[in-house]
Amino acid sequence: MSTTMTGNEKQSGANSSPEQTYQSTYVPRFDIWEGEDELLLLGDLPGVKVDDLDIRFENRELTIHGNVSSRYEGEMLFGEYGIGDFHRSFTIGDAIDAEKISAEMCNGVLKLHLPKSEKVKPRRIEVKAS
Amino acid sequence: MLNTRWQPVAELNRLRSELERAFGQAGQGRTAASARVFPPLNLWESDDNLYVEAELPGFEMEELEIYVTGGNQLSIAGERKPPEFEGGAWHRQERAFGKFRRTFDLPCDVNADAVSATFAHGILTLTMPKVEEVKPRRIEVKAS
């Protein structure tokens, strides 16, 4: 099966202007599921609240940005992971009904529904006996 | 410890190289430890408390087991169940699911009875009051 989506490597996480920001940007992990009616993106964005999310869909490019603010007070003793904004973009091959894109956030997991446009939904062709 | 749902070796390798590309560029510190142990932990302190934080997106608080034993042994265990959908097809599966358990030696003894945990937006934060003996003491210097 051909993959309908490709990660956009140009923007994968690397901080473009380190002088202006102190935090790094991280690439969140995503699962992508395709059903008959929609594409479903499930992404792990721990620490991101609904208000901190910026999701855009433009020219087949879906961009997800999650703001994460620094949250430690006191003296850091030991660190195994860094915190910073999450950023990822995907190029969507299928025709998507942009008006109907919806998203929900639960326990740090983003669930993004991308409903397919009517014209690309699989249609059952009726075969008539002649 | 945390198993991904990828079965074929080829797919695993592809996923690994993709993750290395993605995370390797993204920032130091995120890959080094998280490659083997789960979950990666951050630890910081104030005068009175030790704090431990872990990113556990998709987990439920009820499914997490947290123990402090022997004064400084922290143990965190949990399970994340994979999402299930009827039919359809997966184009990408980068997230990991399954059971984990991690034990960790805290740098000082804490009062196990007073440990508190919060879980919000996929982040677990433990607040562990230090035992009196290890709290920093301010020495008053008197002018003589």
CSV table of C-alpha atoms in Angstrom, one decimal, chain A residues 23-114:
chain,number,residue,atom,x,y,z
A,23,GLN,CA,14.1,25.8,24.7
A,24,SER,CA,14.5,23.2,22.1
A,25,THR,CA,11.7,22.0,19.9
A,26,TYR,CA,10.7,18.3,19.9
A,27,VAL,CA,9.1,16.1,17.3
A,28,PRO,CA,6.1,14.4,18.8
A,29,ARG,CA,5.4,10.7,17.9
A,30,PHE,CA,2.3,10.1,15.9
A,31,ASP,CA,0.2,7.2,14.8
A,32,ILE,CA,-1.9,7.6,11.7
A,33,TRP,CA,-4.9,5.5,11.0
A,34,GLU,CA,-7.1,5.6,7.9
A,35,GLY,CA,-10.6,4.5,7.9
A,36,GLU,CA,-13.3,4.8,5.2
A,37,ASP,CA,-14.4,8.2,6.2
A,38,GLU,CA,-11.5,9.8,7.8
A,39,LEU,CA,-7.8,9.9,8.6
A,40,LEU,CA,-7.1,9.8,12.3
A,41,LEU,CA,-3.9,11.2,13.8
A,42,LEU,CA,-2.9,10.3,17.3
A,43,GLY,CA,0.0,12.2,18.8
A,44,ASP,CA,1.7,12.2,22.1
A,45,LEU,CA,2.2,15.7,23.3
A,46,PRO,CA,2.6,15.5,27.1
A,47,GLY,CA,2.3,18.7,28.9
A,48,VAL,CA,0.3,20.4,26.2
A,49,LYS,CA,-3.1,21.9,27.1
A,50,VAL,CA,-5.8,22.6,24.7
A,51,ASP,CA,-5.0,26.3,24.7
A,52,ASP,CA,-1.4,25.7,23.9
A,53,LEU,CA,-2.1,24.0,20.6
A,54,ASP,CA,-1.9,25.5,17.2
A,55,ILE,CA,-3.1,23.3,14.4
A,56,ARG,CA,-3.2,24.6,10.8
A,57,PHE,CA,-4.1,23.0,7.5
A,58,GLU,CA,-3.1,24.8,4.4
A,59,ASN,CA,-2.2,23.6,0.9
A,60,ARG,CA,-2.3,20.0,2.0
A,61,GLU,CA,0.1,20.7,4.7
A,62,LEU,CA,-1.0,20.0,8.3
A,63,THR,CA,1.1,21.7,10.9
A,64,ILE,CA,0.8,20.9,14.6
A,65,HIS,CA,2.5,23.1,17.2
A,66,GLY,CA,2.2,22.7,20.9
A,67,ASN,CA,3.6,25.2,23.3
A,68,VAL,CA,5.3,23.9,26.4
A,69,SER,CA,6.4,26.3,29.0
A,70,SER,CA,9.2,25.7,31.5
A,71,ARG,CA,7.9,24.1,34.6
A,72,TYR,CA,10.7,23.4,37.0
A,73,GLU,CA,11.4,25.5,40.0
A,74,GLY,CA,14.3,24.7,42.2
A,75,GLU,CA,17.5,23.0,41.5
A,76,MET,CA,17.7,20.4,38.7
A,77,LEU,CA,19.4,17.3,40.0
A,78,PHE,CA,19.0,14.8,37.2
A,79,GLY,CA,17.5,15.1,33.7
A,80,GLU,CA,16.7,12.3,31.2
A,81,TYR,CA,14.6,14.3,28.9
A,82,GLY,CA,14.3,17.9,27.8
A,83,ILE,CA,11.2,19.9,27.6
A,84,GLY,CA,10.2,22.3,24.9
A,85,ASP,CA,7.6,23.0,22.3
A,86,PHE,CA,6.4,20.2,20.1
A,87,HIS,CA,6.3,20.7,16.3
A,88,ARG,CA,5.4,18.5,13.4
A,89,SER,CA,4.0,18.8,10.0
A,90,PHE,CA,2.5,16.3,7.6
A,91,THR,CA,1.7,16.5,3.9
A,92,ILE,CA,-1.7,15.0,3.4
A,93,GLY,CA,-2.1,13.2,0.1
A,94,ASP,CA,-5.9,12.6,0.4
A,95,ALA,CA,-8.5,15.2,-0.2
A,96,ILE,CA,-9.6,16.4,3.2
A,97,ASP,CA,-12.7,18.3,4.1
A,98,ALA,CA,-10.8,21.1,5.9
A,99,GLU,CA,-14.0,22.6,7.3
A,100,LYS,CA,-14.7,19.5,9.3
A,101,ILE,CA,-11.3,18.9,10.9
A,102,SER,CA,-11.7,18.4,14.6
A,103,ALA,CA,-9.3,17.8,17.4
A,104,GLU,CA,-9.5,16.7,21.0
A,105,MET,CA,-6.8,16.4,23.7
A,106,CYS,CA,-6.9,13.9,26.5
A,107,ASN,CA,-4.0,13.1,29.0
A,108,GLY,CA,-1.5,14.6,26.7
A,109,VAL,CA,-2.7,12.7,23.6
A,110,LEU,CA,-3.9,14.7,20.6
A,111,LYS,CA,-6.6,13.1,18.5
A,112,LEU,CA,-7.1,14.8,15.2
A,113,HIS,CA,-9.9,13.8,12.9
A,114,LEU,CA,-9.4,14.6,9.2
